[in-house]
Coordinates of C-alpha atoms in Angstrom, one line a residue:
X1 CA 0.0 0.0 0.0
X2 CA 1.5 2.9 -1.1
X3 CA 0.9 6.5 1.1
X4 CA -0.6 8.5 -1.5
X5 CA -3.7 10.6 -0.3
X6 CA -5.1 11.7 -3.8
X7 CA -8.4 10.1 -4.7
X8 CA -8.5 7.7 -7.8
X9 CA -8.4 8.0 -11.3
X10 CA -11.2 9.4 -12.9
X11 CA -12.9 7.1 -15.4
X12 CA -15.9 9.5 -15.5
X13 CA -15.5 12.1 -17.7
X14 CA -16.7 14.7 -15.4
X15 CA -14.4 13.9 -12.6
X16 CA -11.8 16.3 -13.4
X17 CA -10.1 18.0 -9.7
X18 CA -9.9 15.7 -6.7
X19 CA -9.2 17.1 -2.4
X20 CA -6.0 16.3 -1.0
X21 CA -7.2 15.5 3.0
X22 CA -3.6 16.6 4.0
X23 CA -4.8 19.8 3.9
X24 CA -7.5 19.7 5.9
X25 CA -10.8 22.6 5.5
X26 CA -14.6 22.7 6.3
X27 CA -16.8 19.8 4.3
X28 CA -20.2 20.6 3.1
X29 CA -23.4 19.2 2.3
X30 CA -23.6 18.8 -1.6
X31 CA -27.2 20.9 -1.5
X32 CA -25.1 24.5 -1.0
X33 CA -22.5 26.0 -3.1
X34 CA -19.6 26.2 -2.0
X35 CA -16.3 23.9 -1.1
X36 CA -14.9 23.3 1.8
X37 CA -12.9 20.7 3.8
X38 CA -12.7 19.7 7.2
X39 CA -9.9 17.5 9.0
X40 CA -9.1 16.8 12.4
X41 CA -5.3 18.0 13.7
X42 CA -4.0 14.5 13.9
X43 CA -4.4 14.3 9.9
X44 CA -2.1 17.0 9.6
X45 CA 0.4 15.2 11.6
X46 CA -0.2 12.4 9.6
X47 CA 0.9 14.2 6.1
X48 CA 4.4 15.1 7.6
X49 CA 7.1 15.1 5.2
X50 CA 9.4 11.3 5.8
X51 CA 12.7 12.3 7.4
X52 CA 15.8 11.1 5.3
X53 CA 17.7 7.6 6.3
X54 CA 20.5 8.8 8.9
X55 CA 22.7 7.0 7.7
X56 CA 23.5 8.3 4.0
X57 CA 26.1 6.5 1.2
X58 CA 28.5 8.4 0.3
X59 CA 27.4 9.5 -3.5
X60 CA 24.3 10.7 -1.5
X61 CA 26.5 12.7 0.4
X62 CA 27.8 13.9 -2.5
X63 CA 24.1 14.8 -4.1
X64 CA 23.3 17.0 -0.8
X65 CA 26.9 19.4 -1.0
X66 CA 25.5 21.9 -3.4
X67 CA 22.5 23.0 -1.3
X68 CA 24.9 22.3 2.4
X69 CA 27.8 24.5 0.4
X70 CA 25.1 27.3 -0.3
X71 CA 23.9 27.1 3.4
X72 CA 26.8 27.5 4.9
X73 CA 28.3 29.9 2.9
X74 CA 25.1 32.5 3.1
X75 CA 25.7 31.6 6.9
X76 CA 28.0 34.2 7.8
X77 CA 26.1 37.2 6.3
X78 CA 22.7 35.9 7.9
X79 CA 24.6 35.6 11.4
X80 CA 26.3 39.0 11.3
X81 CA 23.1 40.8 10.1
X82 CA 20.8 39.1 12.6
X83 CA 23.7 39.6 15.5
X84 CA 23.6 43.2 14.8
X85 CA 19.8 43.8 13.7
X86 CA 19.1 41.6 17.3
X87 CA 21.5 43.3 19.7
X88 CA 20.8 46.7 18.5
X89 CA 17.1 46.8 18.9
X90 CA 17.1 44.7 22.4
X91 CA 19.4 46.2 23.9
X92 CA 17.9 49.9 22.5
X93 CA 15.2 48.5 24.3
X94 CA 16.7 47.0 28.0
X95 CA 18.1 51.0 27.5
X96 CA 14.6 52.4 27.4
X97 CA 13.1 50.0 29.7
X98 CA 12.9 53.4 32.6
X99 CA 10.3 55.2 30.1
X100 CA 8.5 51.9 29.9
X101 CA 8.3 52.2 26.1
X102 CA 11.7 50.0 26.1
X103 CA 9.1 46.8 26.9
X104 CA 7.7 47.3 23.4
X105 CA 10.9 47.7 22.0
X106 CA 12.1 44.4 23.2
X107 CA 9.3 42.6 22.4
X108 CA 9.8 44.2 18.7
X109 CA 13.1 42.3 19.0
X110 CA 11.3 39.3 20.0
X111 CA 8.8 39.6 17.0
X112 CA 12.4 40.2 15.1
X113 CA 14.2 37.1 16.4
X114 CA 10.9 34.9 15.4
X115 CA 11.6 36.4 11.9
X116 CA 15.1 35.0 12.1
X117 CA 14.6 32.0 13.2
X118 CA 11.7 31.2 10.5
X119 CA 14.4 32.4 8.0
X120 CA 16.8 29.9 9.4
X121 CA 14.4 27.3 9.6
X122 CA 13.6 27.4 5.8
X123 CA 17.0 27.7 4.8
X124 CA 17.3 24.2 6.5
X125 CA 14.6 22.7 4.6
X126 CA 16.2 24.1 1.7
X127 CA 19.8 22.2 2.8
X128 CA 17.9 19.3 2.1
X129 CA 16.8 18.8 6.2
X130 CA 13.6 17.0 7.8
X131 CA 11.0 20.0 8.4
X132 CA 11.2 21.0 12.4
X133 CA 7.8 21.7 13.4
X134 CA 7.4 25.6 14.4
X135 CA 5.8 26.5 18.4
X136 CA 2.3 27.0 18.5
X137 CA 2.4 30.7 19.2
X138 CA -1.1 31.5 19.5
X139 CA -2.0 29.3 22.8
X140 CA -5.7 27.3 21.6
X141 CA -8.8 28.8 22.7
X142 CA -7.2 31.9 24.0
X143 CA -8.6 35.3 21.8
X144 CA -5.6 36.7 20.0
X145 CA -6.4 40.7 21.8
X146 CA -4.3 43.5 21.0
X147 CA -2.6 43.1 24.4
X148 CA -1.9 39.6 23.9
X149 CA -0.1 40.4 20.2
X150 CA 1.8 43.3 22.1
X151 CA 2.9 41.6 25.7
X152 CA 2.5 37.8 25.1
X153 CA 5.6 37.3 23.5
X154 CA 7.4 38.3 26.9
X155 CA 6.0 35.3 29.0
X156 CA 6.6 33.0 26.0
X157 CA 9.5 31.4 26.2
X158 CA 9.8 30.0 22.5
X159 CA 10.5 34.3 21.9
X160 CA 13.3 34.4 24.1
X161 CA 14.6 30.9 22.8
X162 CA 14.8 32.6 19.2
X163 CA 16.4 35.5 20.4
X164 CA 19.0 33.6 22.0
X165 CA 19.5 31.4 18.9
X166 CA 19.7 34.5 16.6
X167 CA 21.7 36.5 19.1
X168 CA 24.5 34.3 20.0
X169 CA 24.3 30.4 19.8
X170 CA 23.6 30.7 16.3
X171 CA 26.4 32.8 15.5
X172 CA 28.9 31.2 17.3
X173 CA 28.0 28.0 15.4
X174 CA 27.7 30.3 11.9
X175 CA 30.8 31.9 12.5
X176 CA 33.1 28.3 13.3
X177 CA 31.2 26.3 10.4
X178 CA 31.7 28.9 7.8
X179 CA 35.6 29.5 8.7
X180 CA 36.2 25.5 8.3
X181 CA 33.8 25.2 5.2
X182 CA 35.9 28.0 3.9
X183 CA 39.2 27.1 4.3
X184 CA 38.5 23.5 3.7
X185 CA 37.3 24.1 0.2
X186 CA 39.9 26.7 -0.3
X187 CA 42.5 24.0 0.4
X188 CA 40.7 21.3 -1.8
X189 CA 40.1 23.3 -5.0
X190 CA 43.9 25.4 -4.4
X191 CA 45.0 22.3 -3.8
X192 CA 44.5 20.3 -7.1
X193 CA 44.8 23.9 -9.2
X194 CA 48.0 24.8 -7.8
X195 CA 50.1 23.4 -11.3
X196 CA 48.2 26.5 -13.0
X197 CA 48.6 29.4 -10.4
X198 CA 51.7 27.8 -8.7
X199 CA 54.4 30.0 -11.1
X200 CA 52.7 32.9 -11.2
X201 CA 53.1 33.7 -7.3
X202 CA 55.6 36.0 -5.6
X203 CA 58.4 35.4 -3.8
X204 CA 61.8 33.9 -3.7
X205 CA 61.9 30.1 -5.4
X206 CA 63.6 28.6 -2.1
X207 CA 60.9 30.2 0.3
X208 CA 57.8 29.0 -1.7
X209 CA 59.4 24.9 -1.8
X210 CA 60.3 25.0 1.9
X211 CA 57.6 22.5 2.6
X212 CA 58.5 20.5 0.0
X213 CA 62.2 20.5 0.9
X214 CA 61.4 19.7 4.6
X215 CA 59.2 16.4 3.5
X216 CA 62.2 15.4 0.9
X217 CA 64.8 15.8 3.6
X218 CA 62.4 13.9 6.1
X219 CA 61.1 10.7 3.8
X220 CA 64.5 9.9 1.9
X221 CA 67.6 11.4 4.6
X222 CA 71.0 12.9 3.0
X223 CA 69.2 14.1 -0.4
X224 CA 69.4 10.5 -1.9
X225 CA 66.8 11.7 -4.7
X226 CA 66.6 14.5 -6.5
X227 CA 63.4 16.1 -8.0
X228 CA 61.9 19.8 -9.3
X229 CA 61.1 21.9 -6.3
X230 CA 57.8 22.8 -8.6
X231 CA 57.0 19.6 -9.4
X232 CA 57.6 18.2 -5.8
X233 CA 55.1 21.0 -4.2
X234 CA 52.8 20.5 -6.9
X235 CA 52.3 17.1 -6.3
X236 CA 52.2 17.8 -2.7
X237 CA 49.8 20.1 -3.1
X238 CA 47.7 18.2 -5.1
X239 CA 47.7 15.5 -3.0
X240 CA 46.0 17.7 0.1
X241 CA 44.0 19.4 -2.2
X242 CA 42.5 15.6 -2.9
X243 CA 41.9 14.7 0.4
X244 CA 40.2 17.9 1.5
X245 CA 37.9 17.5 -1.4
X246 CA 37.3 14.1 -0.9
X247 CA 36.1 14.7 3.1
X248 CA 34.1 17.9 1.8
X249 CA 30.9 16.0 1.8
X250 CA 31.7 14.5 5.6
X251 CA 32.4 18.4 6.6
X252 CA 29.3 20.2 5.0
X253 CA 27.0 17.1 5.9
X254 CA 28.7 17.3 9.7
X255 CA 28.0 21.2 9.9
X256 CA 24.4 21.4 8.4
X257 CA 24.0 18.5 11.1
X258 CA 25.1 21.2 13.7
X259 CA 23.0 23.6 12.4
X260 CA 19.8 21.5 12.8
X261 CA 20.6 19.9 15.8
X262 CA 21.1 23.7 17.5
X263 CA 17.7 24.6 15.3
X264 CA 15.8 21.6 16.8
X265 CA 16.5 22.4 20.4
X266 CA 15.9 26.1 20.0
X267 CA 13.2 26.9 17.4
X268 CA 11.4 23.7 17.8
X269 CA 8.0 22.8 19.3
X270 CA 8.5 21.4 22.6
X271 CA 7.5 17.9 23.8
X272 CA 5.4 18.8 26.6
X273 CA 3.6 21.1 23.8
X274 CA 2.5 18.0 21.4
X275 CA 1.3 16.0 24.2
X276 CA -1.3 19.1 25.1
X277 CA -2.2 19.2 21.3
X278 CA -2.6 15.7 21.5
X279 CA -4.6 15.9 24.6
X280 CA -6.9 18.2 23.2
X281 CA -7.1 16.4 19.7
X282 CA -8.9 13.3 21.8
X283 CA -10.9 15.4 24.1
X284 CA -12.3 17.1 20.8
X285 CA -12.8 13.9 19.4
X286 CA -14.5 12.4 22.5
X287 CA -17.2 15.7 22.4
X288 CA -17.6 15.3 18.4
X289 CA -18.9 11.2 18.9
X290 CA -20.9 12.1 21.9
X291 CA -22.6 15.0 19.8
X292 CA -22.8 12.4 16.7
X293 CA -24.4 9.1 19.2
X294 CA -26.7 12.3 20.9
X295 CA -27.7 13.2 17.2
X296 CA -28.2 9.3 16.1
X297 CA -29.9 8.8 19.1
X298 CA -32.6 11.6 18.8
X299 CA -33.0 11.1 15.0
X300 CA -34.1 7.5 16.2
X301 CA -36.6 8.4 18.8
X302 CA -37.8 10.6 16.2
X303 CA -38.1 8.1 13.6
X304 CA -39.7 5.9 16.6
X305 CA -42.2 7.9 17.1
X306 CA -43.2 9.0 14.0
X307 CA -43.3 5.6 12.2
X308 CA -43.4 2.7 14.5
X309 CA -45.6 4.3 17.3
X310 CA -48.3 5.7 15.6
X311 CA -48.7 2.4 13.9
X312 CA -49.0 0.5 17.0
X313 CA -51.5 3.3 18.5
X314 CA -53.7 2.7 15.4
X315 CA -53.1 -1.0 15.9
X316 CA -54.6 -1.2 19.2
X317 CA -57.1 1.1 18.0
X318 CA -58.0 -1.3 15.4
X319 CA -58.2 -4.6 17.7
X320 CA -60.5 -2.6 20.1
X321 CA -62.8 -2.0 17.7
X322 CA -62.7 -5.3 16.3
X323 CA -63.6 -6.7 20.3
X324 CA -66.4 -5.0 20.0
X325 CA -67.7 -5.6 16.5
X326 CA -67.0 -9.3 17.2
X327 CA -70.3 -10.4 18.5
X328 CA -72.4 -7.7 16.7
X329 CA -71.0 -7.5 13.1
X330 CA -68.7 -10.3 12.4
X331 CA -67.4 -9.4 9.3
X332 CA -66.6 -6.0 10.2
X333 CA -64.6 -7.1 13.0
X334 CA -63.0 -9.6 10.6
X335 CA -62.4 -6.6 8.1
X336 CA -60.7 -5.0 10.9
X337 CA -58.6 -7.3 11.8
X338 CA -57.6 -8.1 8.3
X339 CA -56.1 -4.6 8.4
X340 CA -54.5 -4.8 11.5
X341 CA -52.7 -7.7 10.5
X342 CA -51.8 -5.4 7.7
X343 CA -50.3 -2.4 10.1
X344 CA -48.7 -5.1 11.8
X345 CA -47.1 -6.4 9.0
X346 CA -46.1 -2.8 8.0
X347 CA -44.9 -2.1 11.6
X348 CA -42.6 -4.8 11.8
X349 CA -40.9 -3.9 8.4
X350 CA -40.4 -0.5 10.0
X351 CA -38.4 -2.1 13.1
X352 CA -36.4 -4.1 10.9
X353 CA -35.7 -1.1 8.5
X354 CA -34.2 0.7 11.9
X355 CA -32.4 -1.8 13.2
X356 CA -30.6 -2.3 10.0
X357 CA -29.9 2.0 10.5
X358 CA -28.4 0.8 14.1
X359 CA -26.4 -2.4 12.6
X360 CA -27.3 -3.8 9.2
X361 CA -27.4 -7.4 9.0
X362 CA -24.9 -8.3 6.5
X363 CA -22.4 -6.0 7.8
X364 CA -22.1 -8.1 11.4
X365 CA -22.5 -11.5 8.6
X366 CA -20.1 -10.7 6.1
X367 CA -18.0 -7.5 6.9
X368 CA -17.6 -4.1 5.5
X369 CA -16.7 -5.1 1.3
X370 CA -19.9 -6.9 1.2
X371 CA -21.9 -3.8 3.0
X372 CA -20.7 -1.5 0.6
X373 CA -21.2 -4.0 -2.3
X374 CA -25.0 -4.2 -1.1
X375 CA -25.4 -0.2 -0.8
X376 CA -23.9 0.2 -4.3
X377 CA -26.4 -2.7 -5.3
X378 CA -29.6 -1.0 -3.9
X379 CA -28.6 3.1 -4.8
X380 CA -31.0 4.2 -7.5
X381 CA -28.4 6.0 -9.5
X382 CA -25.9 3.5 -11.1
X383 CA -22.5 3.1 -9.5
X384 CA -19.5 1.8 -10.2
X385 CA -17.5 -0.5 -7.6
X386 CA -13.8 -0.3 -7.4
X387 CA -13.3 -2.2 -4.2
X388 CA -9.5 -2.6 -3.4
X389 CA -10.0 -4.2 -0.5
X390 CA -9.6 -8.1 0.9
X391 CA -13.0 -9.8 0.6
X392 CA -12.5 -11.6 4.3
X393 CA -10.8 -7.8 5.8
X394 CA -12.9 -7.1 8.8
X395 CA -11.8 -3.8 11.1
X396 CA -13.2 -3.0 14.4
X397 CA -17.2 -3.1 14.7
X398 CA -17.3 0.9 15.2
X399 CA -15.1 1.2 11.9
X400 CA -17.1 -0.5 9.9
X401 CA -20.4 0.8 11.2
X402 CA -19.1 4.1 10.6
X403 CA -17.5 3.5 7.2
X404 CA -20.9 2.1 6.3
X405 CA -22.9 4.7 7.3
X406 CA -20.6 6.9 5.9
X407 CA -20.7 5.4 2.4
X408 CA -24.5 5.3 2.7
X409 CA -25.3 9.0 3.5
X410 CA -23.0 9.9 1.0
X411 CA -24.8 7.5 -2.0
X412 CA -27.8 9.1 -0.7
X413 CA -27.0 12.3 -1.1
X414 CA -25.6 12.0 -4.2
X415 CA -28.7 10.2 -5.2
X416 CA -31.1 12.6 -3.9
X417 CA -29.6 16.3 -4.7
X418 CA -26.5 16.1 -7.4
X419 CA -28.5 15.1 -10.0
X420 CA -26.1 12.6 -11.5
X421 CA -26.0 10.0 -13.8
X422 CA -23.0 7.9 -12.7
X423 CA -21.2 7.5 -9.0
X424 CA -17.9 6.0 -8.6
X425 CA -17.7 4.0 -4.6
X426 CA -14.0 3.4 -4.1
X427 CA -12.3 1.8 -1.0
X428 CA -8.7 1.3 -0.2
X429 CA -6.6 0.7 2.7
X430 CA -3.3 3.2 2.8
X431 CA -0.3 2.5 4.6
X432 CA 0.9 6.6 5.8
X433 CA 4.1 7.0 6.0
X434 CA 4.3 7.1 10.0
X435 CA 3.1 3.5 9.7
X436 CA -0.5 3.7 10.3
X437 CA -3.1 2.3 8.7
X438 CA -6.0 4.3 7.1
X439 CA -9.1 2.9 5.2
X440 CA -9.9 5.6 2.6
X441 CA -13.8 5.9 1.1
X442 CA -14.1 7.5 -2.4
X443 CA -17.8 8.7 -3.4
X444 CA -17.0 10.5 -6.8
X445 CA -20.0 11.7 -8.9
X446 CA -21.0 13.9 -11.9
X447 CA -23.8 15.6 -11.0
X448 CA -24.1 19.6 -10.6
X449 CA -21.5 19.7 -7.2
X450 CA -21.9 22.9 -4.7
X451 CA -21.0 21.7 -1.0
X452 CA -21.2 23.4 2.2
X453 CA -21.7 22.8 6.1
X454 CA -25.2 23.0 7.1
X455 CA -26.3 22.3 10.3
X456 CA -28.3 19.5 10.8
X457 CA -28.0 18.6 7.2
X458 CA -26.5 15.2 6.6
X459 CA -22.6 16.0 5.7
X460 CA -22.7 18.2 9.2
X461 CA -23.3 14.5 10.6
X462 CA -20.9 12.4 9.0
X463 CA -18.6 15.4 9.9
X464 CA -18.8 14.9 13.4
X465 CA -18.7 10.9 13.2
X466 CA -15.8 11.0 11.7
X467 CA -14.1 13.5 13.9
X468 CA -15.1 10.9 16.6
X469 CA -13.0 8.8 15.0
X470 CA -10.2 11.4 14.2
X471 CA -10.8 10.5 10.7
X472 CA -11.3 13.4 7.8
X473 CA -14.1 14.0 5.7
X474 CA -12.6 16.2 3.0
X475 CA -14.7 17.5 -0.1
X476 CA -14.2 19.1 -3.4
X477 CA -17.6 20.5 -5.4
X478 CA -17.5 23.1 -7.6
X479 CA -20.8 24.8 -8.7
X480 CA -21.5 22.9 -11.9
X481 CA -19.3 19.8 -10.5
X482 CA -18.3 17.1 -10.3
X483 CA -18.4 16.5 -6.9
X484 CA -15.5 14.3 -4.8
X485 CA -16.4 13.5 -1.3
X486 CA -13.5 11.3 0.7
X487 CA -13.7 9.6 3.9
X488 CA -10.0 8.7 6.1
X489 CA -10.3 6.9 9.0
X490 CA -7.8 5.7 10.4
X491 CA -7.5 1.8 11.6
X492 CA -3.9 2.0 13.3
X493 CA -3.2 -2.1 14.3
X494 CA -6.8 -2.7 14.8
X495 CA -7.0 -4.2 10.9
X496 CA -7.5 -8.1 10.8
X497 CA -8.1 -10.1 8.8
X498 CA -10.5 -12.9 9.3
X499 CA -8.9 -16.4 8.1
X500 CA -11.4 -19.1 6.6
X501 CA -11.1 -21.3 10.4
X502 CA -12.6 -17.6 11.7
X503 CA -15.2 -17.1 9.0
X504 CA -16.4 -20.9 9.9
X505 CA -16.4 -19.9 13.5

């Protein structure tokens, strides 16, 4: 299984832009005109860029020196201007601090040092480093007030981490990695060009060949060979030059290394913080199935009441009046009963219909492939199957209610407002590249699109049950369509699969 989000090939004409649910918007209800997505924040984890292999041949090494050269050659001037730019307003500011306007120049340098450290943090993704994921700056469900913009960052300590990176750390490590990345490709490429350059210098013959007459005189004692003073330092020359060269991948990888290391500890999101975010992702979670079972529930007492009850109360009706009828008027109290044989009959289909809605019979039989085979079988607008899925797969009993349910409302829909001619039902399992496991639900159609939230309409729903789920519902309909609804929920290690000895069981 590959970990590619993007929906399937289109074989229907129509079908011609598809949602990516790695970027995660508001969904909609295909009855409104707009489009909008809506994902949970664990899907946004779940799209992070794969971190390169640590350990790294060395031709691969030899790939990555362009971009490492370029970062740490810019390094210098981005160190000395951000050294300078830093220090000059801060301390402008500690100098002020009397008048009390100083506390908004230093939190100007704050604002200045997150620049900096955004600016340093691209140019590592540009070297060719994983992606460090930024602080949350704006604390969740906290109001972003002009006080806060103008005095948070001084109880924030991420601020004060990046000033300290752009201030000092940063261009202590700047300054050391661009002296040796300097003077080691200096050496490498003077090295093995010093037979072209070599004559042209100045200065006496005897002083420029001293290090070659000192290795002569050491390796063979008493002058017992003779050679060209030139040719002797060229050769030696070209020798380092080869070396240096030939470790310049080792030193640029080591440095830009350094660099993200520093970068990591300093301008990364904290531990503690991604266990809060975390935190709140499940409590969020929690609320949106407990608003989806609250909704289920009431839309069945509804249904209850409308359908089921009346028939009974007209039942009972009926059988009165056929007691009474019975010794007076026999064949009207045999009419009667005829018919409440009949609302009995009808009632009973009506419980079955709803306890199908709570779990459908062939789902708990045969599993979700044949569910969705059976939905695709009784939709009243043709659709076309393109199950990628193990026959025998069976997930957890809430996944494949949900999936089911999912894939239902969203036939239905497009059944009942997209006016279309053709629907596409696709289901795949994805393996993401953190190693989960995510089932993925395609309804694609090519009817007249326009999708938006409404409240109480039946995306809203399928919304919420999926965020129970931390699952995405992501949707792309453009006014005049097609329309391309996906469903992403993810399994994790609750996939098995049933083996025939379970199916027999």
């Amino acid at each position: 299984m590959s970990s590619n989000t993007e929906p399937p090939s289109a074989t229907l004409e129509s079908v011609q832009t598809h949602p990516d649910p790695a970027t995660p918007a508001d969904t909609g209800n295909p009855t409104a005109s707009n489009t909008t997505a809506t994902a949970t924040t664990t899907a946004t984890t779940a799209v992070a860029a794969t971190p390169p292999a640590s350990r790294r041949g060395y031709g691969a090494l030899w790939r990555g020196v362009p971009k490492e050269l370029g970062f740490l050659l810019l390094t210098l001037p981005v160190v000395v201007i951000a050294l300078s730019v830093l220090s000059t307003v801060f301390f402008t500011g500690v100098g002020m601090i009397a008048i009390f306007i100083g506390l908004f120049v230093i939190v100007a340098s704050l604002y200045i040092a997150r620049g900096f450290g955004v600016v340093e943090l691209a140019r590592l993704r540009w070297a060719g480093q994983p992606e460090i994921t930024q602080p949350a700056w704006q604390p969740r469900g906290v109001a972003a007030t002009p006080m806060r913009t103008l005095l948070g960052p001084l109880i924030n300590g991420h601020y004060w981490l990046y000033l300290l990176h752009g201030m000092i750390v940063n261009f202590l490590v700047g300054l050391v990695s661009w002296v040796v990345t300097v003077v080691w490709l200096s050496v490498g490429v003077g090295g093995i060009t010093y037979w072209i350059w070599g004559r042209f210098t100045n200065g006496d013959t005897d002083e420029r060949i001293w290090l070659n007459r000192t290795i002569l005189d050491w390796m063979f004692p008493g002058n017992s060979i003779s050679i060209d003073p030139f040719v002797g330092e060229t050769l030696l020359f070209l020798a380092l030059g080869i070396v240096f060269l030939l470790t310049l991948p080792l030193i640029t990888h080591l440095f830009v290394r350094v660099h993200q290391g520093v970068a990591r500890g300093m301008l990364g999101a904290w531990g503690s913080e991604a266990l809060r975010r975390e935190v709140a992702d499940l409590s969020a979670s929690r609320g949106a199935a407990v608003a989806a079972e609250d909704n289920s529930l009431r839309r069945l007492e509804r249904d209850i009441h409308d359908g089921p009850q009346q028939r009974l109360v007209r039942l009972q009706m009926d059988l009165a009046s056929a007691e009474r009828k019975i010794d007076t008027d026999p064949d009207a109290a045999r009419a009667l009963l005829q018919e409440a044989r009949g609302h009995a009959h009808d009632t009973l289909e009506e419980l079955r219909a709803l306890s199908r809605g709570l779990v459908p019979p062939i789902l708990q039989d045969r599993g979700l492939v044949a569910g969705l085979e059976s939905l695709a079988a009784r939709s009243t607008v043709p659709v076309i199957l393109e199950m990628r899925l193990d026959p025998e797969l069976r997930l957890s009993s809430e996944i494949e209610r949900s999936a089911y349910f999912v894939a239902a409302e969203l036939l239905t829909n497009a059944a009942k407002h997209s006016a279309a001619t053709s629907i596409r039902l696709h289901a795949t399992l994805r393996e993401h590249v953190d190693g989960s496991t995510w089932l993925d639900l395609w309804v694609i159609d090519n009817g007249v699109g326009g999708a938006v939230v409404a409240p109480g309409h039946g995306l809203a729903g399928l919304d919420e049950r999926l965020r129970g789920l931390r699952g995405i519902l992501s949707i792309d309909s453009p006014v005049g369509g097609p329309t391309t609804i996906g469903a992403h929920i993810p399994v994790g290690e609750m996939v098995a699969r049933t083996t025939s000895a379970d199916s027999a069981a």
